[in-house]
PDB file of C-alpha atoms in Angstrom:
ATOM      1  CA  GLN A   1      -0.006  -0.019   0.003  1.00 84.00           C
ATOM      2  CA  VAL A   2       1.180   3.491  -0.842  1.00 89.00           C
ATOM      3  CA  GLN A   3       0.118   6.681   0.929  1.00 92.00           C
ATOM      4  CA  MET A   4       0.545  10.083  -0.584  1.00 92.00           C
ATOM      5  CA  VAL A   5       0.341  13.575   0.897  1.00 93.00           C
ATOM      6  CA  GLU A   6      -0.141  16.450  -1.499  1.00 95.00           C
ATOM      7  CA  SER A   7       0.344  20.141  -0.804  1.00 95.00           C
ATOM      8  CA  GLY A   8       0.879  23.438  -2.528  1.00 97.00           C
ATOM      9  CA  GLY A   9      -2.543  24.143  -4.036  1.00 96.00           C
ATOM     10  CA  GLY A  10      -4.236  27.491  -3.616  1.00 97.00           C
ATOM     11  CA  VAL A  11      -5.705  30.530  -5.326  1.00 98.00           C
ATOM     12  CA  VAL A  12      -3.570  32.499  -7.750  1.00 98.00           C
ATOM     13  CA  GLN A  13      -4.191  35.126 -10.384  1.00 98.00           C
ATOM     14  CA  ALA A  14      -3.783  34.344 -14.079  1.00 98.00           C
ATOM     15  CA  GLY A  15      -0.107  34.481 -15.020  1.00 97.00           C
ATOM     16  CA  GLY A  16       0.946  33.439 -11.550  1.00 98.00           C
ATOM     17  CA  SER A  17       2.779  30.366 -10.323  1.00 98.00           C
ATOM     18  CA  LEU A  18       2.277  27.513  -7.889  1.00 98.00           C
ATOM     19  CA  ARG A  19       4.360  24.531  -6.850  1.00 98.00           C
ATOM     20  CA  LEU A  20       2.628  21.310  -5.936  1.00 98.00           C
ATOM     21  CA  SER A  21       4.320  18.644  -3.832  1.00 98.00           C
ATOM     22  CA  CYS A  22       3.515  14.978  -3.323  1.00 97.00           C
ATOM     23  CA  VAL A  23       5.357  12.839  -0.802  1.00 95.00           C
ATOM     24  CA  ALA A  24       4.691   9.137  -0.887  1.00 93.00           C
ATOM     25  CA  SER A  25       5.437   6.329   1.578  1.00 90.00           C
ATOM     26  CA  GLY A  26       4.616   2.722   2.221  1.00 86.00           C
ATOM     27  CA  ARG A  27       6.943   0.776  -0.111  1.00 79.00           C
ATOM     28  CA  THR A  28      10.037   1.154  -2.260  1.00 79.00           C
ATOM     29  CA  LEU A  29       9.191   3.913  -4.709  1.00 84.00           C
ATOM     30  CA  ILE A  30      12.379   4.448  -6.639  1.00 82.00           C
ATOM     31  CA  ASN A  31      11.264   2.199  -9.508  1.00 87.00           C
ATOM     32  CA  VAL A  32       7.702   3.406  -9.957  1.00 90.00           C
ATOM     33  CA  ASP A  33       6.066   6.047 -12.104  1.00 94.00           C
ATOM     34  CA  MET A  34       4.884   9.092 -10.256  1.00 96.00           C
ATOM     35  CA  GLY A  35       3.062  12.175 -11.491  1.00 97.00           C
ATOM     36  CA  TRP A  36      -0.032  14.324 -11.696  1.00 98.00           C
ATOM     37  CA  TYR A  37      -3.564  14.282 -13.072  1.00 98.00           C
ATOM     38  CA  ARG A  38      -6.249  16.913 -12.693  1.00 98.00           C
ATOM     39  CA  GLN A  39     -10.021  17.100 -12.774  1.00 98.00           C
ATOM     40  CA  ALA A  40     -11.956  20.249 -13.443  1.00 97.00           C
ATOM     41  CA  PRO A  41     -15.617  20.647 -12.472  1.00 92.00           C
ATOM     42  CA  GLY A  42     -17.890  18.700 -14.837  1.00 94.00           C
ATOM     43  CA  LYS A  43     -14.933  17.134 -16.660  1.00 97.00           C
ATOM     44  CA  GLU A  44     -13.138  13.833 -16.597  1.00 97.00           C
ATOM     45  CA  ARG A  45      -9.783  13.390 -14.872  1.00 97.00           C
ATOM     46  CA  GLU A  46      -6.978  14.120 -17.303  1.00 98.00           C
ATOM     47  CA  PHE A  47      -3.254  13.509 -17.451  1.00 98.00           C
ATOM     48  CA  VAL A  48      -0.926  16.445 -16.676  1.00 98.00           C
ATOM     49  CA  ALA A  49       2.652  15.210 -16.241  1.00 98.00           C
ATOM     50  CA  MET A  50       4.525  12.094 -15.177  1.00 97.00           C
ATOM     51  CA  THR A  51       7.996  10.901 -14.276  1.00 95.00           C
ATOM     52  CA  ARG A  52       8.448   7.400 -15.638  1.00 92.00           C
ATOM     53  CA  TRP A  53      11.074   5.136 -14.218  1.00 89.00           C
ATOM     54  CA  SER A  54      13.589   3.363 -16.414  1.00 87.00           C
ATOM     55  CA  LEU A  55      16.986   1.770 -15.888  1.00 88.00           C
ATOM     56  CA  ARG A  56      18.508   4.986 -17.244  1.00 88.00           C
ATOM     57  CA  GLY A  57      16.653   7.160 -14.782  1.00 87.00           C
ATOM     58  CA  TYR A  58      13.402   9.110 -14.792  1.00 90.00           C
ATOM     59  CA  ASN A  59      11.842  10.361 -18.009  1.00 93.00           C
ATOM     60  CA  SER A  60       9.350  13.223 -17.918  1.00 96.00           C
ATOM     61  CA  GLU A  61       6.173  13.309 -19.945  1.00 97.00           C
ATOM     62  CA  TYR A  62       3.717  16.166 -20.311  1.00 98.00           C
ATOM     63  CA  ALA A  63       0.242  16.760 -21.626  1.00 98.00           C
ATOM     64  CA  HIS A  64       0.126  19.240 -24.454  1.00 97.00           C
ATOM     65  CA  SER A  65      -1.608  21.767 -22.193  1.00 95.00           C
ATOM     66  CA  ALA A  66       1.229  21.549 -19.656  1.00 96.00           C
ATOM     67  CA  LYS A  67       4.216  21.647 -21.967  1.00 94.00           C
ATOM     68  CA  ASP A  68       6.394  24.773 -21.768  1.00 93.00           C
ATOM     69  CA  ARG A  69       4.520  25.998 -18.667  1.00 98.00           C
ATOM     70  CA  PHE A  70       4.768  23.138 -16.130  1.00 98.00           C
ATOM     71  CA  THR A  71       7.891  21.317 -14.933  1.00 98.00           C
ATOM     72  CA  ILE A  72       7.767  18.009 -13.130  1.00 98.00           C
ATOM     73  CA  SER A  73      10.610  16.773 -10.994  1.00 96.00           C
ATOM     74  CA  ARG A  74      11.429  13.851  -8.724  1.00 94.00           C
ATOM     75  CA  ASP A  75      13.646  13.621  -5.683  1.00 90.00           C
ATOM     76  CA  ASN A  76      16.675  11.307  -5.712  1.00 81.00           C
ATOM     77  CA  ALA A  77      15.056   8.804  -3.323  1.00 84.00           C
ATOM     78  CA  GLY A  78      12.085   8.578  -5.661  1.00 84.00           C
ATOM     79  CA  ASN A  79       9.463   9.129  -3.033  1.00 91.00           C
ATOM     80  CA  ALA A  80       8.467  12.696  -3.878  1.00 94.00           C
ATOM     81  CA  THR A  81       7.433  14.547  -6.979  1.00 96.00           C
ATOM     82  CA  TYR A  82       6.937  18.216  -7.568  1.00 97.00           C
ATOM     83  CA  LEU A  83       4.996  20.133 -10.206  1.00 98.00           C
ATOM     84  CA  GLU A  84       6.140  23.684 -10.843  1.00 98.00           C
ATOM     85  CA  MET A  85       3.301  25.528 -12.634  1.00 98.00           C
ATOM     86  CA  ASN A  86       4.003  28.839 -14.327  1.00 98.00           C
ATOM     87  CA  SER A  87       1.921  31.186 -16.480  1.00 98.00           C
ATOM     88  CA  LEU A  88      -1.243  29.733 -14.990  1.00 98.00           C
ATOM     89  CA  LYS A  89      -4.512  30.179 -16.815  1.00 97.00           C
ATOM     90  CA  PRO A  90      -8.115  30.075 -15.566  1.00 97.00           C
ATOM     91  CA  GLU A  91      -8.539  26.778 -17.481  1.00 96.00           C
ATOM     92  CA  ASP A  92      -5.884  25.253 -15.225  1.00 98.00           C
ATOM     93  CA  THR A  93      -8.387  25.434 -12.370  1.00 98.00           C
ATOM     94  CA  ALA A  94      -8.947  21.914 -11.110  1.00 98.00           C
ATOM     95  CA  ILE A  95      -8.266  19.453  -8.356  1.00 98.00           C
ATOM     96  CA  TYR A  96      -4.765  18.073  -8.904  1.00 98.00           C
ATOM     97  CA  TYR A  97      -4.160  14.457  -7.943  1.00 98.00           C
ATOM     98  CA  CYS A  98      -0.858  12.778  -7.330  1.00 97.00           C
ATOM     99  CA  ASN A  99      -0.591   9.376  -9.000  1.00 97.00           C
ATOM    100  CA  VAL A 100       1.764   6.466  -8.323  1.00 95.00           C
ATOM    101  CA  ARG A 101       1.839   3.635 -10.842  1.00 93.00           C
ATOM    102  CA  VAL A 102       3.716   0.456 -10.039  1.00 90.00           C
ATOM    103  CA  PRO A 103       4.811  -1.166 -13.324  1.00 83.00           C
ATOM    104  CA  SER A 104       4.059  -4.895 -13.417  1.00 83.00           C
ATOM    105  CA  ALA A 105       2.193  -7.425 -15.537  1.00 85.00           C
ATOM    106  CA  ILE A 106      -0.964  -5.869 -14.012  1.00 89.00           C
ATOM    107  CA  PRO A 107      -0.014  -2.298 -13.046  1.00 87.00           C
ATOM    108  CA  VAL A 108      -1.254  -1.055  -9.708  1.00 92.00           C
ATOM    109  CA  GLU A 109      -2.180   2.605  -9.227  1.00 94.00           C
ATOM    110  CA  TYR A 110      -2.506   4.761  -6.162  1.00 94.00           C
ATOM    111  CA  TRP A 111      -4.078   8.204  -5.887  1.00 96.00           C
ATOM    112  CA  GLY A 112      -3.672  11.055  -3.443  1.00 95.00           C
ATOM    113  CA  GLN A 113      -6.525  12.936  -1.946  1.00 95.00           C
ATOM    114  CA  GLY A 114      -6.090  15.908  -4.328  1.00 96.00           C
ATOM    115  CA  THR A 115      -5.217  19.573  -3.877  1.00 97.00           C
ATOM    116  CA  GLN A 116      -7.320  22.392  -5.260  1.00 98.00           C
ATOM    117  CA  VAL A 117      -5.803  24.867  -7.689  1.00 98.00           C
ATOM    118  CA  THR A 118      -7.858  27.936  -8.563  1.00 98.00           C
ATOM    119  CA  VAL A 119      -6.690  30.464 -11.104  1.00 98.00           C
ATOM    120  CA  SER A 120      -8.658  33.705 -11.203  1.00 97.00           C
ATOM    121  CA  SER A 121      -8.868  35.917 -14.273  1.00 92.00           C
TER     122      SER A 121
END
């Protein structure tokens, strides 16, 4: 079992910045994928960014909407991920969820409780 604690959400004006944090515990996390999804009111949960584990290290992936504005990072121990969000837009308003995916024949996923990000125009 994996537990995650997210922080860093809040209210910010358009053009502003926020940094989300997710710290996970409960098992060895260095060889898992870890990242962020978001869900806006009335919409489905969507992918934002992910750090994917490989033997060569972590590779970062971004949704088109996040590229060039958001930066995801991972700590050396592998148990925390951070999402630096710049040039925020009102359409970025959503609950942001931390996601841990354990690669295996049948992947197992864990979700954080979510942190609210509100961008005012």
